[in-house]
Amino acid sequence: MRYFLRRTMWLIFAIFVALTINFILPRLMPGDPAMIIINQLDGLQPQAIDSIRAAFGLETDKSIFVQYWDYLVNISQGDLGVSISHYPAKVWDVLAKALPWTIGLMGIATVLSFIFGTMLGIAIAWKRKSKVSDAILGLFLFIRSFPYFWFGLILVYFFAFKNPWFPLGGAHSISVTTADGWAYIKSIIYHGLLPGAVITISSLGYWMLTIRNNMINVLAEDYITVAKAKGLSINRIKNTYAARNAILPSISGFAMAFGFVIGGSLVTEMVFSYPGVGFMLFQAVQQQDYPLLQAIFLFITVGVLISNFIADILIMLLDPRIRDGAK
Amino acid sequence: MAENILEIKHLVAGYETRLGSLLAVDDLSFSLAKGEFIGIAGESGCGKSTLAYAIMSLLEDNGMIFSGEINFKGKNLVGLKKADLKKMRWDQMSMVFQSAMNALNPVLKISDQLVDVMQAHQKGISVKKARQKAAEMLELVDIPVDRLDAYPHQLSGGMKQRVMIAMAMILNPDLIIMDEPTTALDVVVQRNIIKKIEELRIKFDFSVIFITHDLSLLVEISDRLAIMYAGKIIEFGQAQRIYEQPEHPYTKGLMNSFPPLLGDLEEFGGIPGKPPDLLKPPAGCRFYPRCEKRMDICHQKMPDLINTGQERQTACYLYQGGHK
Amino acid sequence: MIKDMLKLFIENKKAMLGLIILSMFIIVAVFAPLIAPFEPKQREDAAGEFPLRSEPTSKHLLGTTHAGYDILSRLIYGTRLTLLVGMVTGIITTFVALALGLISGYFKGRVDDVISFVNSIFLVIPSLPLIIVVASYITIKGVLPIILVLSLTGWAWGARVIRSQVLSVSEREFVKVAEVLGENPFIIVFREILPNIISLVMATFFTSTLAAIIGEATLEFIGLGNVSAVTWGTMLYWAQNNAALLYNAWWWFLPPGLFIGLLGTSFALMNFAIDEISNPKIRKR
């Protein structure tokens, strides 16, 4: 219980820090980016200018603390300002359209890659002397060294352009809408396969390598020798004795890896013009839509923090030592 | 003495390394009678743990038995089929490991770890029955039954080692190998555990091979004692007699030194120098470089382990007349 | 200690392979003017202007870009800046991680609390979005901002693992002895502790360089770098912006990515080798 409380406090605190970084960042930048942008974007509506001024702390009549307070109040009311590129739409409304796509695609792909990567890692650690294990390990060391977006480009080139088996991009074909029901869902799945495969395959190596190394460490433990000496079945040794212990550090190592994996996934969306948060981030960068850019950063960060929190809870359920606060 | 339960003949075991074969156990022979308690003592790295693992057929990866025989109840375990080995191991011969902390799976309850060994060997046994047996075993080693569903980290170091002893006894084996079972514990707990082992052994009549670097621990409870140095037994005989009258200079050194209570020390207080590199053992007696009483002959040929008295063997030229 | 380490490293097959790949890239980078058929920003020669969007020909082995640059020459010259940014970022990141890890692990106390705290914040904040936001605010586009941004966000993991290793090494006997003898703490850190964590420092360097190479390419691909610089990342940026894919110009977008991956693999291999060497359990005996 103390562990749970600690993790909850940490979650709240980390979100608070993310909010603060988000607030400070534009105010830290050298020069005066806000004015440059306002000047760059001729004919900007006054409300958009206000939005930028607020975002950059150009409301010079207010002290920084007042600005900070206003910022927190605004965010708590779901007010993230006005988007420049989608003017006069509110940032929150723009973002809300992209979120489900990203959560759907990235969520499924990440869970799949974690499951497959973990299973594969367990398998190659168990049979670590075989040539096949070595080959799999080498293959994923290689794949892991490529930027996701390039891997995406290659798949698009070969499986969408050269051989038009899959669509080049987008989340569903333009001809179907929610009204089409099953056809709409089918189209979504069809469009999600290729980007999903990129994210799954590219991030799989991470989970696989982590669990493999954990697994090899665990396999050298005395309790594995005891399990063998006791005459337990291979499956019980592999799963209940080795893998269950090897997965624990893997889940707590989720924090770092997930932040990295999500970065790659965002760029994958750009390659596939997938209408999620990553593609929107790309557009925001290109159109210098700073209010939107910051909102996206905030959302991704909060998303990662919440995923970490879930991992923390999961590990509490799986590790009796953590439940008792003994570790 | 009754019939021999275990006969080891010319056992050579060790590890295949990048730099060649390391013979941690080099041409070693001894036998163990039913119900007997043999103590094996030596510095860390003398091969005593490798011997334990070899008898249990637990040498893995680069570890292996190079040659020799391990006859257990008349059957040679070297080259035995895996399936037969699996059936026999723990059922007739089990082991208590050095560190109970590492020998128990941290994410499984004690009960699960006691029950699964029964389920693996007694097909079709019900969980209820297995748990009942597990509870009985815990009682035997003085652990309250309400700790049956505890996780390892909820028990003290001494309790964990008792659980391991219960686990080793649960199938009522004929032989239990104990590989430094008390090393990680403090002195009082050590005493209690040793007493418990002795009590249980008398009650259930199993044989014990007890391995330690702490010679003083062995003298009281062993029937016979083997002193190991650099992969070889250099002195063997009745515990009390060796204690009163050590022959080999190394044994004398061991007697005079007070080994640390916790963990191994690379160098024993009483004997300067370090054990030899087993990848390149010295040509003659392996103790030659550290021996106070070395002679010319000693570095030419390893002395054989020969009888020096009644049921007493020593591998030292000091006791092989004519060379003095 | 360090010598043994290097010896094992050289003997390790994976490390050797990684080292060979890396050396080849270094040779290409150093001798780029000798190897490349043209200058990276050259659009014409005595025979006249280069064709635009040319397919591979005997003169332009990998074709030309939309602006008439020779792709092979750009690829070869691109090795220079790509490698430089990756390695410099790797070195800075490792240095920051090492300094913070040593301070926090050896001196403990308040300093450690503060550093560890900042560290755990940096660990959970997803780096790429942070990098993108920071990079997009920086109005001067170029190599230096990329190096700074990548090092600023990349040190956390290294600092964490170095700290915990330093903590355990500083409990070892020889450190305690030096302390009892009243040795200067900085001398203890550099003479007693540093040599014992050298493999971890090397591993940190390899992983952060690998991350930096991918991070650099990603930033440039999005257009957050200096798009007129010649690197593999900007090559991909131009290829993407000129729809190389839809023109079937695989010779434009395939090679730069392959090179990024190969360079990354060389660091991944060396990192893996270090793991094998320093962790005897992972090592295949």
mmCIF file of N, CA and C in Angstrom, chain B residues 9 103 109 126 176 260 277 300:
data_model
loop_
_atom_site.group_PDB
_atom_site.id
_atom_site.type_symbol
_atom_site.label_atom_id
_atom_site.label_comp_id
_atom_site.label_asym_id
_atom_site.label_seq_id
_atom_site.Cartn_x
_atom_site.Cartn_y
_atom_site.Cartn_z
ATOM 1 N N LYS B 9 34.672 -43.322 -8.188
ATOM 2 C CA LYS B 9 35.931 -43.919 -8.622
ATOM 3 C C LYS B 9 36.602 -43.054 -9.670
ATOM 4 N N ALA B 103 18.430 -19.741 -3.334
ATOM 5 C CA ALA B 103 17.965 -21.053 -3.760
ATOM 6 C C ALA B 103 16.446 -21.134 -3.789
ATOM 7 N N LYS B 109 5.393 -18.781 -3.387
ATOM 8 C CA LYS B 109 5.236 -19.078 -1.968
ATOM 9 C C LYS B 109 6.024 -20.337 -1.613
ATOM 10 N N SER B 126 -2.628 -35.216 -4.921
ATOM 11 C CA SER B 126 -3.497 -34.043 -4.877
ATOM 12 C C SER B 126 -2.761 -32.903 -4.198
ATOM 13 N N ILE B 176 21.767 -36.805 1.182
ATOM 14 C CA ILE B 176 21.610 -35.359 1.007
ATOM 15 C C ILE B 176 22.996 -34.735 0.977
ATOM 16 N N PRO B 260 37.081 -17.276 8.287
ATOM 17 C CA PRO B 260 36.075 -16.261 8.567
ATOM 18 C C PRO B 260 34.703 -16.910 8.693
ATOM 19 N N ASP B 277 46.878 -22.352 -9.689
ATOM 20 C CA ASP B 277 45.992 -22.191 -10.834
ATOM 21 C C ASP B 277 45.697 -23.579 -11.398
ATOM 22 N N GLN B 300 58.429 -33.266 -7.973
ATOM 23 C CA GLN B 300 58.626 -34.124 -9.141
ATOM 24 C C GLN B 300 57.376 -34.915 -9.468
#
